[in-house]
Short mmCIF file of C-alpha atoms in Angstrom, two decimals:
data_model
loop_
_atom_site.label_atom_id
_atom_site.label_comp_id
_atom_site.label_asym_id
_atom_site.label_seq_id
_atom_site.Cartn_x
_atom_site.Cartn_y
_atom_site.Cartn_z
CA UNK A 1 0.00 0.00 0.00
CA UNK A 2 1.45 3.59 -1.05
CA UNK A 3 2.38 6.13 1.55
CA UNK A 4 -1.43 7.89 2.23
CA UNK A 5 -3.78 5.30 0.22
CA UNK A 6 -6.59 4.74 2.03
CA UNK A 7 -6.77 1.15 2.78
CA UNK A 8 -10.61 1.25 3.01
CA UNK A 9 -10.57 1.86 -1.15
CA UNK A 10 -9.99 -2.32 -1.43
CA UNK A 11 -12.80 -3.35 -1.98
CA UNK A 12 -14.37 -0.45 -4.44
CA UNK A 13 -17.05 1.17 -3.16
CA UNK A 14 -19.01 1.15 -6.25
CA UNK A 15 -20.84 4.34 -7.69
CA UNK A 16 -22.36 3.01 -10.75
CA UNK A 17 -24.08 5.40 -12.80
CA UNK A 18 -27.11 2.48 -12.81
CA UNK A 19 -27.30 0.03 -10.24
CA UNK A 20 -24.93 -1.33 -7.84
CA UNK A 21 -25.73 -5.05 -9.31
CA UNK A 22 -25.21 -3.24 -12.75
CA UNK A 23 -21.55 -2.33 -11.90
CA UNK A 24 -20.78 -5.72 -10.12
CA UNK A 25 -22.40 -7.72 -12.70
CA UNK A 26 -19.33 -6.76 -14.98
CA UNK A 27 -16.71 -5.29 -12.53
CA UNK A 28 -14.18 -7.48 -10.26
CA UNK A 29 -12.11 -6.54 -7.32
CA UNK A 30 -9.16 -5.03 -7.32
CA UNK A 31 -5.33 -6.39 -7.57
CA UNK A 32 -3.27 -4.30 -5.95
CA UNK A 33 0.92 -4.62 -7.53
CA UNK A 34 3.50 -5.22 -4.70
CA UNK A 35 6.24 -2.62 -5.06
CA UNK A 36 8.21 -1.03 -3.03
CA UNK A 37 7.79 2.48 -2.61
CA UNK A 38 5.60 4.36 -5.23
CA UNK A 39 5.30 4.01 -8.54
CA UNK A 40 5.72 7.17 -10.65
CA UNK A 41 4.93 5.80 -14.15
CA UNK A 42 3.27 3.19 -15.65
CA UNK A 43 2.57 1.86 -19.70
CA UNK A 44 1.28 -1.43 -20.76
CA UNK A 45 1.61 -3.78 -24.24
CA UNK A 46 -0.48 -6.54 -25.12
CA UNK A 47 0.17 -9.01 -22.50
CA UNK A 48 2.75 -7.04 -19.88
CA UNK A 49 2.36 -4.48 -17.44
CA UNK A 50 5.39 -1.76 -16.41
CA UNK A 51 5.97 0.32 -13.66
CA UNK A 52 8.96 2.09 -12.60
CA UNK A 53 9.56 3.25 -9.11
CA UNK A 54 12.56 3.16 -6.24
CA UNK A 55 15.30 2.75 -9.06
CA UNK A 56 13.92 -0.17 -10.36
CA UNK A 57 11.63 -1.04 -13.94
CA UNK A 58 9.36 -4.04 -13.27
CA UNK A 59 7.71 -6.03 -15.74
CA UNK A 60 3.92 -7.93 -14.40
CA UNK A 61 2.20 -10.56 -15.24
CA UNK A 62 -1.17 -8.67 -16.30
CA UNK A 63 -3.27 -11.69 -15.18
CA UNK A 64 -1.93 -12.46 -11.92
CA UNK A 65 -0.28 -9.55 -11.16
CA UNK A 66 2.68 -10.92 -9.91
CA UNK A 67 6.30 -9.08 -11.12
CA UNK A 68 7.92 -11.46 -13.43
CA UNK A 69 11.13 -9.48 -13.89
CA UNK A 70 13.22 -5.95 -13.29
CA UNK A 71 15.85 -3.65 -14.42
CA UNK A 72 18.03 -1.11 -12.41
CA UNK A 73 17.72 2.38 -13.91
CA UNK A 74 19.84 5.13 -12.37
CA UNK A 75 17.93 7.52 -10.39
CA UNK A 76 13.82 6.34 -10.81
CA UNK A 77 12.88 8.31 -8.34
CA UNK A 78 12.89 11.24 -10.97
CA UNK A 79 10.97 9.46 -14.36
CA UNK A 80 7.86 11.15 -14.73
CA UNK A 81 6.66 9.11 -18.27
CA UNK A 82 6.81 6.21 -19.81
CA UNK A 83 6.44 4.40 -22.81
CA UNK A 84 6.72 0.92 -25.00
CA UNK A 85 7.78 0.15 -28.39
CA UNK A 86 6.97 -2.95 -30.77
CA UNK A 87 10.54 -3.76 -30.80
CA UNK A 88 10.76 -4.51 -26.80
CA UNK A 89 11.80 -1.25 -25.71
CA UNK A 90 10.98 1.01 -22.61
CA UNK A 91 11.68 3.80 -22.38
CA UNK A 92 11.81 6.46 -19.58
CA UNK A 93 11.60 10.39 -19.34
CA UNK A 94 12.95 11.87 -16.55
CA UNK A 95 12.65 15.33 -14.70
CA UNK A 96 16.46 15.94 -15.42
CA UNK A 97 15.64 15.79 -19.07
CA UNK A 98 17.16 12.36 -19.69
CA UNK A 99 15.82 9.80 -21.78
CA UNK A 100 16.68 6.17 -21.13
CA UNK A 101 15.63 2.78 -22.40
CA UNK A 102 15.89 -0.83 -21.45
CA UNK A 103 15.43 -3.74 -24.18
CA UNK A 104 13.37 -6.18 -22.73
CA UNK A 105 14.52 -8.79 -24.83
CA UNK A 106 18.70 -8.27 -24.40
CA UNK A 107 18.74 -6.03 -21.50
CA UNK A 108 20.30 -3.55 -23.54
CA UNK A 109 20.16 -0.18 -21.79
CA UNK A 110 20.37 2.88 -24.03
CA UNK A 111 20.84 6.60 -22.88
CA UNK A 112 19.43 9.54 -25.50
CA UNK A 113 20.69 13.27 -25.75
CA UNK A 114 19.90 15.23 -22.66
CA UNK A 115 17.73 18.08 -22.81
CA UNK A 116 17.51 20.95 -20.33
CA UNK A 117 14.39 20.80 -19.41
CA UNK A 118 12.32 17.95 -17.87
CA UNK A 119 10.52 15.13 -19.88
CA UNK A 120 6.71 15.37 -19.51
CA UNK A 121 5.42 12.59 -22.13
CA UNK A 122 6.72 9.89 -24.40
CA UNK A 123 5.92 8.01 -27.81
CA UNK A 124 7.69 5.81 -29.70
CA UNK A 125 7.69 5.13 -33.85
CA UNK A 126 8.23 2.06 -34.26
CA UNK A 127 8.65 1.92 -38.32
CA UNK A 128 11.36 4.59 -38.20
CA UNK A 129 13.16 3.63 -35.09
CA UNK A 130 12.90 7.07 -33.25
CA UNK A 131 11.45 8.58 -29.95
CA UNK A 132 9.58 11.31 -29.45
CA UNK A 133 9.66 13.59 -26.18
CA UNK A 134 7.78 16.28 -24.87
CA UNK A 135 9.55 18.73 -22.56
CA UNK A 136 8.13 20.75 -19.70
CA UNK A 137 8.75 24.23 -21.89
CA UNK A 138 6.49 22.57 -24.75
CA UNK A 139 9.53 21.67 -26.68
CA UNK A 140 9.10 18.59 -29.04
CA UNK A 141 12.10 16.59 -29.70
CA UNK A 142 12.32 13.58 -32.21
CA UNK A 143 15.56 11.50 -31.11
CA UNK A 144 17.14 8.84 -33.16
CA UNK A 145 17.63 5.72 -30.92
CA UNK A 146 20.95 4.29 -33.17
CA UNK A 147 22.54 7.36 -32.79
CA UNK A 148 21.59 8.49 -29.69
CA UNK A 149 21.16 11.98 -31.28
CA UNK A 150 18.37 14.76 -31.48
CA UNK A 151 17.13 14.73 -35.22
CA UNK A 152 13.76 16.94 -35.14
CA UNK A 153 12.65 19.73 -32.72
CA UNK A 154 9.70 22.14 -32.56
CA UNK A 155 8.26 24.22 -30.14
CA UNK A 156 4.36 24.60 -29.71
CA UNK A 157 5.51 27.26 -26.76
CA UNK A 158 4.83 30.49 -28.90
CA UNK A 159 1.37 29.36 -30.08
CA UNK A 160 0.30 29.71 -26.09
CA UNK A 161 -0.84 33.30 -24.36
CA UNK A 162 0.72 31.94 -21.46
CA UNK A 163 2.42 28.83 -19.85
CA UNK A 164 -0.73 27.87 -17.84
CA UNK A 165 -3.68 28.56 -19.45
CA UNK A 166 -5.45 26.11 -16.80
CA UNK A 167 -4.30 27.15 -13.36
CA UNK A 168 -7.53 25.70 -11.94
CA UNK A 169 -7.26 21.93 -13.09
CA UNK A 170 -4.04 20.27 -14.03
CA UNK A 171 -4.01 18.90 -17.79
CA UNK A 172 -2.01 15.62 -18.57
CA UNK A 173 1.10 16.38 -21.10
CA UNK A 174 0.46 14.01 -23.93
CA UNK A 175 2.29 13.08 -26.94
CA UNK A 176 1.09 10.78 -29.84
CA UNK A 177 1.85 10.42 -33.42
CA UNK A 178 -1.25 9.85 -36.24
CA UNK A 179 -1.17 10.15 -39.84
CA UNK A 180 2.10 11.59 -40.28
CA UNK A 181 1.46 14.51 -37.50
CA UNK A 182 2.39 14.36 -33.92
CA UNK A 183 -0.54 15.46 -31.91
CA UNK A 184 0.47 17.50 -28.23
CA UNK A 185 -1.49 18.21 -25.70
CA UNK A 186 0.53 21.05 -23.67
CA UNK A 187 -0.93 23.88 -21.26
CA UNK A 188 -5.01 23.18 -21.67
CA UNK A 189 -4.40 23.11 -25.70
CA UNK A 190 -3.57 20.88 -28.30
CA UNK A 191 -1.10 21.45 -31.40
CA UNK A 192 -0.68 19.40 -34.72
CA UNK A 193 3.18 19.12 -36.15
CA UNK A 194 3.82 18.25 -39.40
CA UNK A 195 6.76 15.64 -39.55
CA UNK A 196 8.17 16.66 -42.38
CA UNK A 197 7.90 20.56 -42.85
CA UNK A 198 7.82 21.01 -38.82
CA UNK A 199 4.92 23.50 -39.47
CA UNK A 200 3.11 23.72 -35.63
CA UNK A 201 -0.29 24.59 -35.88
CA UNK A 202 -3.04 24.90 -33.26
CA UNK A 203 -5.59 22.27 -33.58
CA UNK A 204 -7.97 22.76 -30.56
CA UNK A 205 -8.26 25.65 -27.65
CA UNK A 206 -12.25 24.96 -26.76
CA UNK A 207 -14.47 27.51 -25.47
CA UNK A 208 -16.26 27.09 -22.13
CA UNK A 209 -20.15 26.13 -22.17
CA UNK A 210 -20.72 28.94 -20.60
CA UNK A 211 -19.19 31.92 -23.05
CA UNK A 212 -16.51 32.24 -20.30
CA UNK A 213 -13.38 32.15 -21.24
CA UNK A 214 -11.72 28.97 -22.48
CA UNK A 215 -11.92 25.47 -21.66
CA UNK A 216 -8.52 23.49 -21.18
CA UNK A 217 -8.30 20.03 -22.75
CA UNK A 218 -7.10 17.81 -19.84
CA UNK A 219 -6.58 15.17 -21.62
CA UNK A 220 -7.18 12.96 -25.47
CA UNK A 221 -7.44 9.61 -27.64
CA UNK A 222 -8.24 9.20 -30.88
CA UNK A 223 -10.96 6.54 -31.88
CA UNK A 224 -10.92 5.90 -35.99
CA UNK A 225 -11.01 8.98 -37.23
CA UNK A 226 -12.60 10.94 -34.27
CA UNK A 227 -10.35 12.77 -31.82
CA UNK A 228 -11.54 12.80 -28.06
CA UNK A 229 -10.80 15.41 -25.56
CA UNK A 230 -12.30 15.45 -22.07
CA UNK A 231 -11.97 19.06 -20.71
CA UNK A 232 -11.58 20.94 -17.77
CA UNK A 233 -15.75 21.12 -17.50
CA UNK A 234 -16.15 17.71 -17.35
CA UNK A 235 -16.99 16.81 -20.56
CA UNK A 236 -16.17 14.49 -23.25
CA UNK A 237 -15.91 15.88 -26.74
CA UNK A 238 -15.32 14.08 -30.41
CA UNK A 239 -13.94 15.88 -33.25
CA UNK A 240 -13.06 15.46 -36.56
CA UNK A 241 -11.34 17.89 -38.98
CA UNK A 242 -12.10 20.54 -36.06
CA UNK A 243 -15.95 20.05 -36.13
CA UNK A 244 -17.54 18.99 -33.00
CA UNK A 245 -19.27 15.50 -33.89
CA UNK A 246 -19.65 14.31 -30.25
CA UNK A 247 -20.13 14.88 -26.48
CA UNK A 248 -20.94 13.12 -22.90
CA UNK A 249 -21.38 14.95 -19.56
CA UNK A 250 -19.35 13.33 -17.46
CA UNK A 251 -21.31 12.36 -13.96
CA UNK A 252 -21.28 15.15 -11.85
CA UNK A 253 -21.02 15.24 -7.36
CA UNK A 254 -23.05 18.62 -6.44
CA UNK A 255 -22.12 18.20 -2.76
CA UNK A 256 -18.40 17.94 -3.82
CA UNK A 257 -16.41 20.85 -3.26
CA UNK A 258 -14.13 20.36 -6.11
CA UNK A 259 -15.44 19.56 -10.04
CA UNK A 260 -14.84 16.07 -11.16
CA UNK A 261 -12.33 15.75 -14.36
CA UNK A 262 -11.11 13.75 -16.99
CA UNK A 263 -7.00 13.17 -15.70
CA UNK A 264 -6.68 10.15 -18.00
CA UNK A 265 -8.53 8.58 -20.91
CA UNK A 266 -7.46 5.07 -22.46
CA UNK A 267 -9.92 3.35 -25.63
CA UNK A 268 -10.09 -0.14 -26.35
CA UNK A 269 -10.52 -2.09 -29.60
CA UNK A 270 -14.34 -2.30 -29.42
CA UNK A 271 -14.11 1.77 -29.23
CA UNK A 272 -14.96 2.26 -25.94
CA UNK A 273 -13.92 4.80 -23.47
CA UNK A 274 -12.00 4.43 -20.20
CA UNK A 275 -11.93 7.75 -18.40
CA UNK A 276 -10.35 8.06 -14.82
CA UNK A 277 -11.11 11.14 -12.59
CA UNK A 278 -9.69 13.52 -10.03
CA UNK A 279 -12.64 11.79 -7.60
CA UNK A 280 -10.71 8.32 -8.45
CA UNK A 281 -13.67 6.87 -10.09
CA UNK A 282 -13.57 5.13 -13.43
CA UNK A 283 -16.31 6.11 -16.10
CA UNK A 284 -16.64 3.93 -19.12
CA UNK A 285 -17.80 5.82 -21.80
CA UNK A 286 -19.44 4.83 -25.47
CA UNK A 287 -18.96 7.01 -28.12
CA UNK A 288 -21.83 5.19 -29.81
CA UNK A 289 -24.30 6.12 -27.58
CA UNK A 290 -22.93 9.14 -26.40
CA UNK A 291 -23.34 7.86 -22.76
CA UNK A 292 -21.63 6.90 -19.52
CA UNK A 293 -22.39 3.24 -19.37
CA UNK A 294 -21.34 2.48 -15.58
CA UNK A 295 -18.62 3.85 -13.34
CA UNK A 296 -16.76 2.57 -10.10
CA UNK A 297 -14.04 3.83 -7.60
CA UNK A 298 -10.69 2.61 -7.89
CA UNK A 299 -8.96 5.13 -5.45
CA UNK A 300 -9.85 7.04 -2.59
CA UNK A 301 -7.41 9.80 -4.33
CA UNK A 302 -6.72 11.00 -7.32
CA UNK A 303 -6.24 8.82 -11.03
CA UNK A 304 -3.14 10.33 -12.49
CA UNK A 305 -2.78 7.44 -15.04
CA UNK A 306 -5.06 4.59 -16.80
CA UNK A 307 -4.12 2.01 -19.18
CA UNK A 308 -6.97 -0.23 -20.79
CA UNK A 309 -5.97 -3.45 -22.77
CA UNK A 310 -8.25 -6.37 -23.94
CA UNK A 311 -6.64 -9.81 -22.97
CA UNK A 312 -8.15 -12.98 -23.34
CA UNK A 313 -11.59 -11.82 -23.88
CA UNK A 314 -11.45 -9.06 -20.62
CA UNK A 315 -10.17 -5.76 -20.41
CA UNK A 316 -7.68 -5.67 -18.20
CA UNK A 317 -7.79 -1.56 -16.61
CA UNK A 318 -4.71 -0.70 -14.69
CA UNK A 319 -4.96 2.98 -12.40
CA UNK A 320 -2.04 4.80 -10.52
CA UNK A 321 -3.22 6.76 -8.09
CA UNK A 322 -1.55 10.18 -7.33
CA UNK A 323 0.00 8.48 -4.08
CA UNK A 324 1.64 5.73 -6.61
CA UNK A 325 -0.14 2.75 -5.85
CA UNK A 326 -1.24 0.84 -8.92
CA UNK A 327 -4.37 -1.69 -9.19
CA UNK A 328 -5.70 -3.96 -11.85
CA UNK A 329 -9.57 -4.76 -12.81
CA UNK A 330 -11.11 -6.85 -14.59
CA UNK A 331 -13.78 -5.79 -16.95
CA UNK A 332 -16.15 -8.43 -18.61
CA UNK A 333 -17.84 -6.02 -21.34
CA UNK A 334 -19.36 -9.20 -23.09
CA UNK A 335 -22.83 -8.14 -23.18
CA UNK A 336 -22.73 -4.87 -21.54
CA UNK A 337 -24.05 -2.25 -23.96
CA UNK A 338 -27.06 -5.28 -24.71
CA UNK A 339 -27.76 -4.90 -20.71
CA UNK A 340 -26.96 -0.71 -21.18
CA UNK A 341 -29.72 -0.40 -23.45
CA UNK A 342 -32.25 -2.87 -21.32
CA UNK A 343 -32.19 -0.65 -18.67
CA UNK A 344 -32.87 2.66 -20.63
CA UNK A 345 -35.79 1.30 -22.08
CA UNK A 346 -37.04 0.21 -18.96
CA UNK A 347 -36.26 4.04 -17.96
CA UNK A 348 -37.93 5.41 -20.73
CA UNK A 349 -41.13 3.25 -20.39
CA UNK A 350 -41.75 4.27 -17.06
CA UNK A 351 -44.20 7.39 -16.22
CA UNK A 352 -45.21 9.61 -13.38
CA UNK A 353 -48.65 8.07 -11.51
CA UNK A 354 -49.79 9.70 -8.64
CA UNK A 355 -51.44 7.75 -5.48
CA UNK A 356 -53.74 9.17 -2.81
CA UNK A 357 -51.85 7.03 0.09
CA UNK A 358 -54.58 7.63 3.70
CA UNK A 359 -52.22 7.40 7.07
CA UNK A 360 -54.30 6.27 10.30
CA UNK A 361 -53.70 5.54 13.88
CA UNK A 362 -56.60 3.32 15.95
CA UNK A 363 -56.11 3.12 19.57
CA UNK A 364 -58.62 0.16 20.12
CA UNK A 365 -57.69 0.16 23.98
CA UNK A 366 -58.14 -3.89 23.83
CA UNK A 367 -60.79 -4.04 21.99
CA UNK A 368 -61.88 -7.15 20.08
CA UNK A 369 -62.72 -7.20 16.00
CA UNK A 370 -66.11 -8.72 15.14
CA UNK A 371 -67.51 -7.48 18.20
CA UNK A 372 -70.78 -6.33 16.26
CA UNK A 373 -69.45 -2.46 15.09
CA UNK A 374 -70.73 -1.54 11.66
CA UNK A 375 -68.13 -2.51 9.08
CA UNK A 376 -69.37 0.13 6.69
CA UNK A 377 -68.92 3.01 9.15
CA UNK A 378 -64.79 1.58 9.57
CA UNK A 379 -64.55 0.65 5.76
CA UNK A 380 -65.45 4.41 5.25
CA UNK A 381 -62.83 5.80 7.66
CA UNK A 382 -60.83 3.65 6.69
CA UNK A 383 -60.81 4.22 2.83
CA UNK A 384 -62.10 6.84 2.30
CA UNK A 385 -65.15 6.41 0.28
CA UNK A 386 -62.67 4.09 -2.00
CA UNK A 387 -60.73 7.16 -2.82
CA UNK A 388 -57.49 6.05 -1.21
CA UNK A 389 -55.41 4.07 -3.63
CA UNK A 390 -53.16 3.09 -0.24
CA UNK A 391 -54.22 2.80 3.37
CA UNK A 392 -51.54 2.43 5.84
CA UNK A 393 -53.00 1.73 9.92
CA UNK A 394 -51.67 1.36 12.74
CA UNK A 395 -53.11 0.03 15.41
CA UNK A 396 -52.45 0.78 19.83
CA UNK A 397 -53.64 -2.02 22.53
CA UNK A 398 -54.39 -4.34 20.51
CA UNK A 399 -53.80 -6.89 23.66
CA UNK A 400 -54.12 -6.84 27.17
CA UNK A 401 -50.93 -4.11 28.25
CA UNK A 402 -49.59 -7.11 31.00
CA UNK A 403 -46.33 -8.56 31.55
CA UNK A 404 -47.07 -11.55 29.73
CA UNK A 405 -48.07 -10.17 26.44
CA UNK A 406 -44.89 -8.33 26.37
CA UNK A 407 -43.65 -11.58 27.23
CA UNK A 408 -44.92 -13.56 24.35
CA UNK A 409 -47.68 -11.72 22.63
CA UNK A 410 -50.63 -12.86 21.05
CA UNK A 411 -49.84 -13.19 17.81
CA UNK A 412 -53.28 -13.99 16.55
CA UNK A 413 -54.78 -10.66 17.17
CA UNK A 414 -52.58 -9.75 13.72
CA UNK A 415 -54.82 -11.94 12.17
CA UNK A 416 -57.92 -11.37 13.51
CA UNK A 417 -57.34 -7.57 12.48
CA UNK A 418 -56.49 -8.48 8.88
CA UNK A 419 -59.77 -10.28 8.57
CA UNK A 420 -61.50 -7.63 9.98
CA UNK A 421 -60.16 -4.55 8.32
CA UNK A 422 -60.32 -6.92 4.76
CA UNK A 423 -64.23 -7.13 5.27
CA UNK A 424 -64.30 -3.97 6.03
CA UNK A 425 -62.29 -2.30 3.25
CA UNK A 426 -64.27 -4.55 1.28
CA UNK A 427 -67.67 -2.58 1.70
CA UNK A 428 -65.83 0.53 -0.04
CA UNK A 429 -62.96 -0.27 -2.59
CA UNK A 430 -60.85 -3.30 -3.79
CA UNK A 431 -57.85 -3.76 -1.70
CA UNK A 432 -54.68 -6.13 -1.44
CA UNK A 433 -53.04 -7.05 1.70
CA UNK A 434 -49.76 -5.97 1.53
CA UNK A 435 -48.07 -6.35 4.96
CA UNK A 436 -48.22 -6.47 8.60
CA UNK A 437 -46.07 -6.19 11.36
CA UNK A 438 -46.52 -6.65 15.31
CA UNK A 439 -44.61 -5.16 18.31
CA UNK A 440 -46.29 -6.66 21.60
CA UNK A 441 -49.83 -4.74 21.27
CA UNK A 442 -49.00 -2.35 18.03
CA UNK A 443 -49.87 -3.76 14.87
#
């Protein structure tokens, strides 16, 4: 357990955005990694999970999450990103502005041109055998792993008013390359760079909801051609070629003190949407339906990172909490959306009726039913002249107040009453029995 997890987060107290059967009907418990000290990066491949932390990269077993092996790196206490490659490679960015990688295959370690300012995200290109970094000042550098030498850089630092357009929420750095651009998300805003001219362009400051100002980008994926964005408003927006095809609310707490936001977003094959927030929760989003399907929490803190990966017919969703402790779920989506859209028709089927419900108290001071009263005179004050659609009564003394009814009570009188008040009801309306309960000489 990291230094200032709550323990009581294991297990999740679920908040789906359904049921709680809905959420547990297709999310496990957590795995908690065992690692020394806290992790301060994470990135995943198809079957392997990484984490780097205390001087030390660790490869795990993403199904049992068990550490199958490790590498020394000089001074881990300082990476702040990381990131995988098709060829084996990880590769680290550090606060010193030092890039280093580790082949997984050889245990090869490999050391790129240092930079002056810190490393804030990571990608790799794996047809052209380079790495791209993005540095705290928004500088974008393309280094060549053979050589160990910088061969591209760009800044995106000029295109920005100032260094923190955000100062309220804290957007995730992001690097990725699509289409022959590299796509950065630095400062609330994200820039397009053309690999080959360099040309930096900027492809996305949104406006608030509310006319107010602007609305940082905390954080993006692309699905197909669509480009998704969550921003500092909690919401989730899809674009393509800079028109707005797309967008989910994100659920919102209005007893919280603080606004919910996207900090991480992940997509899996079948196009869905993993979204952590600054609540620790999870949302899983569909871009199909434009919806929040379900949603648990996975930390009592803050989500700075999620990976989502599809193994063996689960998605596998790893978290790092901002206190470095890292847990995996397992996420059965078979048959999820199918259940999604039960429910909403059920939802949408159902409509307002309003019931006249008639509250009584009888104090029958140990009085006896069938004793001869008129049954239309009670069925009347009882229902109402049939106009109640629910009568709730309760009745006082209904046995002898000794110490042997409080003892063992007569539990027959219940009965007796039920009979009664039936026949009785039955003179003005139709009515159904619906339950009865006795304490001693209150029924």
């Amino acid at each position: 357990m990291a230094e200032g997890e709550d323990a009581g987060a294991l297990p999740p107290r679920y908040i789906p955005s359904l049921t709680t059967n809905f959420a547990r009907r297709f999310v496990s418990s957590a795995r908690e990694l065992e690692h020394r000290g806290n992790i301060n990066a994470t990135c995943v491949d198809h079957s392997s999970f990484f984490t780097c932390g205390d001087s030390h990269l660790r490869q795990w077993n993403i199904n049992s999450a068990m550490c199958e092996r490790q590498w020394k790196i000089k001074d881990g206490k300082n990476v702040a990103c990381m990131t995988s490659s098709d060829s084996g490679w990880l590769w680290c960015g550090k606060r010193n502005g030092v890039v280093q990688g580790v082949d997984t295959k050889s245990d090869e370690t490999a050391t790129l041109t240092q930079s002056d300012e810190a490393v804030v995200a990571l990608c790799c290109c794996g047809q052209s055998g380079t790495v791209w970094a993005l540095n705290e000042d928004g500088m974008v550098l393309q280094h060549d792993v053979k050589s160990c030498s910088i061969v591209f850089r760009a800044s995106v630092r000029q295109h920005v008013r100032r260094k923190v357009l955000n100062f309220e929420v804290k957007c995730q750095p992001q690097i990725e390359l699509a289409n022959g651009e590299v796509w950065v998300l630095w400062c609330g805003s994200i820039f397009v760079i053309d690999e080959e001219s360099g040309a930096v362009k900027l492809a996305k400051r949104l406006p608030r909801s509310d006319g107010r100002g602007e609305d940082p980008v905390t954080t993006m994926t692309r699905v197909h051609s669509a480009r998704w964005c969550a921003n500092a408003s909690s919401r989730v927006t899809a674009w393509v070629n800079g028109e707005l095809v797309g967008e989910v609310p994100l659920p919102k707490d209005e007893e919280a003190v603080e606004q919910k936001v996207c900090t991480s977003i992940s997509r899996t094959p079948d196009g869905l949407l993993w979204c952590a927030l600054s609540s620790g929760e999870v949302c899983l989003v569909s871009p199909g339906h434009e919806a929040v399907l379900t949603q648990w929490t996975t930390h009592n803190s803050a989500i700075r990172t999620l990976h989502a990966v599809s193994h063996k017919g689960k998605i596998i969703v790893s978290t790092l909490s901002e206190y470095g402790s890292v847990r995996l779920w397992n996420v059965n989506t078979e048959g999820l959306i199918e259940a999604y859209e039960h429910v909403q028709a059920a939802n949408t089927s159902v409509s307002a009726l309003t019931l006249n419900l008639r509250l009584l108290s009888w104090n029958v001071n140990e009085w006896s039913p069938f004793n001869g009263t008129s049954r239309v005179g009670v069925g009347k004050w009882l229902g109402g002249d049939g106009s109640s659609d629910i009568v709730v009564l309760g009745i006082q003394e209904a046995v002898p107040l000794n110490a042997q009814q409080a003892m063992a009570a007569n539990t027959g009188v219940a009965d007796e009453w039920e009979d009664y008040l039936k026949l009785c009801l039955d003179k003005v309306g139709s009515y159904v029995l619906l339950s009865t309960m006795q304490l001693v000489g209150v029924v």
